[in-house]
């Protein structure tokens, strides 16, 4: 039976990315050696990092004066690297979910923070609006897509201080105005590569401005100067990321990824709103195009386990909702074909006919 991969992360990658990475694991560039057994400083590997960096800049239209880094530690390590490198006087955070809250916690440990707004009281079903960011903040941290709660900013807010963005789960799904940010980061395992590599886009002249000692490995400057080779980078995930970046470019770039994301999410939200058995959890205007969360309508609540079983038997993978929301979550990342979304919709309609 064909599987439809709605996993939230690690998650679906284009088939050709997996095939090309598998090939390089067997024989890297015809060298007779595996990608897993060569030095990251081998002359054949340097072009992989260089091309991945160049494609990041090209696809996201990154202006001059920014560096692209490939690091370890996941997005979670960035929660502390960001304040280490940028928090001098005060840092502002928008609390839109579990990940945003974790990022704020790390900043609190290093200096003065302001939570400018939060939707925690509403179980993060919306993105707060109408807030004011203190003009003396060093940066304003946002989580552009809330993977767990299924809300998304979808545009880069206009505020009077530089932005820092956690884009783990919506990178390359829309054009980004990078010039508004001093730092954009994310774990690669949602839209880009297998787990193990973290991308960081950092504005060079925003570095070196804090007075604290920054441990060497946590200092962005170390990795800018070292070309992401200060220590051994995650070679296999970087290679896979390069294949995804090539794939995105060949498909038509981020505007095409955005078109597909809109198409997929319009299809699925349309069915959620139409089908009497289901309802969405996030407010309409803040709905994520990447992580689509829905539950059974209250009068059909007892059918939840049945629908999960029904859909699983028909090839749907990873649609069980996160424990903090319940119900279902269909993650529709860049590599997900719209046929998979249609297959899920067919399940929802068939289940509705049976009830
Ligand atoms: C998954 C996720 C993280 C955590 O990423 P790790 O690489 O596991 O540390 C952080 N932020 C967001 C928005 C995520 O989706």
mmCIF file of C-alpha atoms in Angstrom, residues 167-328:
data_model
loop_
_atom_site.group_PDB
_atom_site.id
_atom_site.type_symbol
_atom_site.label_atom_id
_atom_site.label_comp_id
_atom_site.label_asym_id
_atom_site.label_seq_id
_atom_site.Cartn_x
_atom_site.Cartn_y
_atom_site.Cartn_z
ATOM 1 C CA UNK A 167 11.974 29.090 10.791
ATOM 2 C CA UNK A 168 12.490 25.400 11.505
ATOM 3 C CA UNK A 169 9.211 24.308 9.999
ATOM 4 C CA UNK A 170 8.439 26.817 7.263
ATOM 5 C CA UNK A 171 11.811 27.633 5.715
ATOM 6 C CA UNK A 172 11.669 27.624 1.895
ATOM 7 C CA UNK A 173 7.873 27.603 1.895
ATOM 8 C CA UNK A 174 7.592 31.315 1.117
ATOM 9 C CA UNK A 175 9.818 34.250 0.151
ATOM 10 C CA UNK A 176 11.368 35.913 3.225
ATOM 11 C CA UNK A 177 12.516 39.515 3.623
ATOM 12 C CA UNK A 178 15.863 38.544 5.113
ATOM 13 C CA UNK A 179 16.920 42.190 5.475
ATOM 14 C CA UNK A 180 14.525 42.546 8.443
ATOM 15 C CA UNK A 181 16.434 39.869 10.374
ATOM 16 C CA UNK A 182 19.807 39.670 12.071
ATOM 17 C CA UNK A 183 19.393 35.908 12.432
ATOM 18 C CA UNK A 184 17.218 33.146 10.983
ATOM 19 C CA UNK A 185 17.682 29.575 12.147
ATOM 20 C CA UNK A 186 16.105 26.150 12.139
ATOM 21 C CA UNK A 187 16.584 22.440 12.544
ATOM 22 C CA UNK A 188 16.732 20.945 9.040
ATOM 23 C CA UNK A 189 14.529 17.954 9.746
ATOM 24 C CA UNK A 190 11.200 19.488 8.731
ATOM 25 C CA UNK A 191 11.634 21.000 5.299
ATOM 26 C CA UNK A 192 15.219 20.396 4.285
ATOM 27 C CA UNK A 193 17.171 17.319 5.353
ATOM 28 C CA UNK A 194 17.346 14.473 7.830
ATOM 29 C CA UNK A 195 17.996 15.424 11.473
ATOM 30 C CA UNK A 196 21.514 16.442 12.410
ATOM 31 C CA UNK A 197 22.126 19.789 10.742
ATOM 32 C CA UNK A 198 20.921 23.225 11.774
ATOM 33 C CA UNK A 199 20.962 26.141 9.368
ATOM 34 C CA UNK A 200 21.737 29.652 10.598
ATOM 35 C CA UNK A 201 21.615 32.817 8.517
ATOM 36 C CA UNK A 202 23.366 35.570 10.420
ATOM 37 C CA UNK A 203 24.020 39.229 9.694
ATOM 38 C CA UNK A 204 27.758 39.751 9.959
ATOM 39 C CA UNK A 205 27.723 43.272 11.370
ATOM 40 C CA UNK A 206 25.329 42.265 14.165
ATOM 41 C CA UNK A 207 28.079 40.091 15.641
ATOM 42 C CA UNK A 208 30.702 41.123 18.166
ATOM 43 C CA UNK A 209 28.453 43.641 19.914
ATOM 44 C CA UNK A 210 27.894 41.979 23.281
ATOM 45 C CA UNK A 211 30.222 42.368 26.232
ATOM 46 C CA UNK A 212 29.914 38.845 27.714
ATOM 47 C CA UNK A 213 32.347 36.019 27.051
ATOM 48 C CA UNK A 214 30.797 33.680 24.487
ATOM 49 C CA UNK A 215 32.001 30.070 24.664
ATOM 50 C CA UNK A 216 33.864 29.322 21.440
ATOM 51 C CA UNK A 217 31.421 26.747 20.065
ATOM 52 C CA UNK A 218 28.435 29.019 20.839
ATOM 53 C CA UNK A 219 29.963 32.050 19.157
ATOM 54 C CA UNK A 220 28.603 32.589 15.634
ATOM 55 C CA UNK A 221 31.854 34.350 14.779
ATOM 56 C CA UNK A 222 33.724 31.077 15.242
ATOM 57 C CA UNK A 223 31.591 29.425 12.583
ATOM 58 C CA UNK A 224 31.520 32.412 10.229
ATOM 59 C CA UNK A 225 35.327 32.561 10.303
ATOM 60 C CA UNK A 226 35.661 28.791 10.118
ATOM 61 C CA UNK A 227 33.240 28.407 7.203
ATOM 62 C CA UNK A 228 31.123 25.954 9.251
ATOM 63 C CA UNK A 229 34.241 23.781 9.553
ATOM 64 C CA UNK A 230 35.526 24.854 12.980
ATOM 65 C CA UNK A 231 34.690 21.367 14.107
ATOM 66 C CA UNK A 232 33.363 18.386 12.160
ATOM 67 C CA UNK A 233 30.037 19.358 10.587
ATOM 68 C CA UNK A 234 27.269 16.791 9.967
ATOM 69 C CA UNK A 235 28.431 15.712 6.526
ATOM 70 C CA UNK A 236 25.584 13.390 5.498
ATOM 71 C CA UNK A 237 22.708 15.758 6.430
ATOM 72 C CA UNK A 238 24.508 18.650 4.692
ATOM 73 C CA UNK A 239 24.816 16.548 1.548
ATOM 74 C CA UNK A 240 21.092 15.713 1.734
ATOM 75 C CA UNK A 241 20.269 19.399 2.305
ATOM 76 C CA UNK A 242 22.154 20.274 -0.877
ATOM 77 C CA UNK A 243 20.050 17.761 -2.834
ATOM 78 C CA UNK A 244 16.856 19.349 -1.425
ATOM 79 C CA UNK A 245 18.071 22.838 -2.317
ATOM 80 C CA UNK A 246 18.781 21.708 -5.884
ATOM 81 C CA UNK A 247 15.338 20.127 -6.005
ATOM 82 C CA UNK A 248 13.641 23.336 -4.796
ATOM 83 C CA UNK A 249 15.492 25.332 -7.442
ATOM 84 C CA UNK A 250 14.582 22.877 -10.210
ATOM 85 C CA UNK A 251 10.917 22.966 -9.163
ATOM 86 C CA UNK A 252 10.799 26.753 -9.495
ATOM 87 C CA UNK A 253 12.129 28.079 -6.177
ATOM 88 C CA UNK A 254 10.337 29.357 -3.104
ATOM 89 C CA UNK A 255 7.511 31.048 -5.000
ATOM 90 C CA UNK A 256 6.595 27.645 -6.463
ATOM 91 C CA UNK A 257 6.920 26.053 -2.988
ATOM 92 C CA UNK A 258 4.570 28.751 -1.697
ATOM 93 C CA UNK A 259 2.080 28.153 -4.506
ATOM 94 C CA UNK A 260 2.021 24.439 -3.696
ATOM 95 C CA UNK A 261 1.710 25.116 0.045
ATOM 96 C CA UNK A 262 -1.291 27.348 -0.585
ATOM 97 C CA UNK A 263 -2.834 24.765 -2.892
ATOM 98 C CA UNK A 264 -2.384 21.888 -0.423
ATOM 99 C CA UNK A 265 -3.554 23.835 2.609
ATOM 100 C CA UNK A 266 -6.579 25.310 0.805
ATOM 101 C CA UNK A 267 -7.608 21.777 -0.191
ATOM 102 C CA UNK A 268 -7.315 20.352 3.317
ATOM 103 C CA UNK A 269 -8.735 23.294 5.286
ATOM 104 C CA UNK A 270 -11.569 23.392 2.758
ATOM 105 C CA UNK A 271 -12.448 19.794 3.617
ATOM 106 C CA UNK A 272 -12.046 20.354 7.377
ATOM 107 C CA UNK A 273 -14.502 23.281 7.170
ATOM 108 C CA UNK A 274 -16.941 21.400 4.947
ATOM 109 C CA UNK A 275 -16.941 18.004 6.658
ATOM 110 C CA UNK A 276 -19.394 17.885 9.581
ATOM 111 C CA UNK A 277 -17.200 15.433 11.513
ATOM 112 C CA UNK A 278 -14.158 17.711 11.800
ATOM 113 C CA UNK A 279 -13.115 21.195 12.831
ATOM 114 C CA UNK A 280 -9.874 23.161 12.754
ATOM 115 C CA UNK A 281 -8.165 24.242 15.976
ATOM 116 C CA UNK A 282 -6.339 27.444 14.937
ATOM 117 C CA UNK A 283 -8.194 30.678 14.132
ATOM 118 C CA UNK A 284 -8.727 31.028 10.370
ATOM 119 C CA UNK A 285 -6.427 33.990 9.724
ATOM 120 C CA UNK A 286 -3.430 32.421 11.463
ATOM 121 C CA UNK A 287 -3.723 28.922 10.055
ATOM 122 C CA UNK A 288 -0.427 27.278 9.174
ATOM 123 C CA UNK A 289 0.136 26.029 5.646
ATOM 124 C CA UNK A 290 2.689 23.549 6.959
ATOM 125 C CA UNK A 291 1.044 21.904 9.988
ATOM 126 C CA UNK A 292 -2.696 21.520 9.678
ATOM 127 C CA UNK A 293 -4.312 20.752 13.045
ATOM 128 C CA UNK A 294 -7.887 19.555 13.398
ATOM 129 C CA UNK A 295 -10.075 17.653 15.821
ATOM 130 C CA UNK A 296 -13.415 15.831 15.706
ATOM 131 C CA UNK A 297 -16.379 18.178 16.051
ATOM 132 C CA UNK A 298 -17.681 17.955 19.684
ATOM 133 C CA UNK A 299 -20.708 15.770 18.804
ATOM 134 C CA UNK A 300 -18.380 13.214 17.109
ATOM 135 C CA UNK A 301 -15.604 13.288 19.708
ATOM 136 C CA UNK A 302 -15.880 9.559 20.410
ATOM 137 C CA UNK A 303 -14.950 8.766 16.779
ATOM 138 C CA UNK A 304 -11.396 10.081 17.124
ATOM 139 C CA UNK A 305 -9.651 6.754 17.650
ATOM 140 C CA UNK A 306 -11.788 5.178 14.911
ATOM 141 C CA UNK A 307 -10.790 7.788 12.356
ATOM 142 C CA UNK A 308 -7.125 7.430 13.232
ATOM 143 C CA UNK A 309 -7.376 3.685 12.658
ATOM 144 C CA UNK A 310 -9.432 4.155 9.476
ATOM 145 C CA UNK A 311 -6.890 6.580 7.976
ATOM 146 C CA UNK A 312 -3.886 4.531 9.076
ATOM 147 C CA UNK A 313 -5.337 1.469 7.347
ATOM 148 C CA UNK A 314 -5.497 3.544 4.154
ATOM 149 C CA UNK A 315 -1.816 4.537 4.238
ATOM 150 C CA UNK A 316 -1.894 7.826 6.185
ATOM 151 C CA UNK A 317 1.235 8.156 8.362
ATOM 152 C CA UNK A 318 1.876 10.592 11.191
ATOM 153 C CA UNK A 319 -1.542 12.262 11.439
ATOM 154 C CA UNK A 320 -2.035 11.799 15.186
ATOM 155 C CA UNK A 321 -2.091 15.242 16.804
ATOM 156 C CA UNK A 322 0.548 16.413 19.271
ATOM 157 C CA UNK A 323 -0.458 15.635 22.863
ATOM 158 C CA UNK A 324 -0.865 19.348 23.676
ATOM 159 C CA UNK A 325 -3.560 19.808 20.994
ATOM 160 C CA UNK A 326 -5.025 16.319 20.537
ATOM 161 C CA UNK A 327 -6.953 15.224 17.463
ATOM 162 C CA UNK A 328 -4.983 15.253 14.245
#
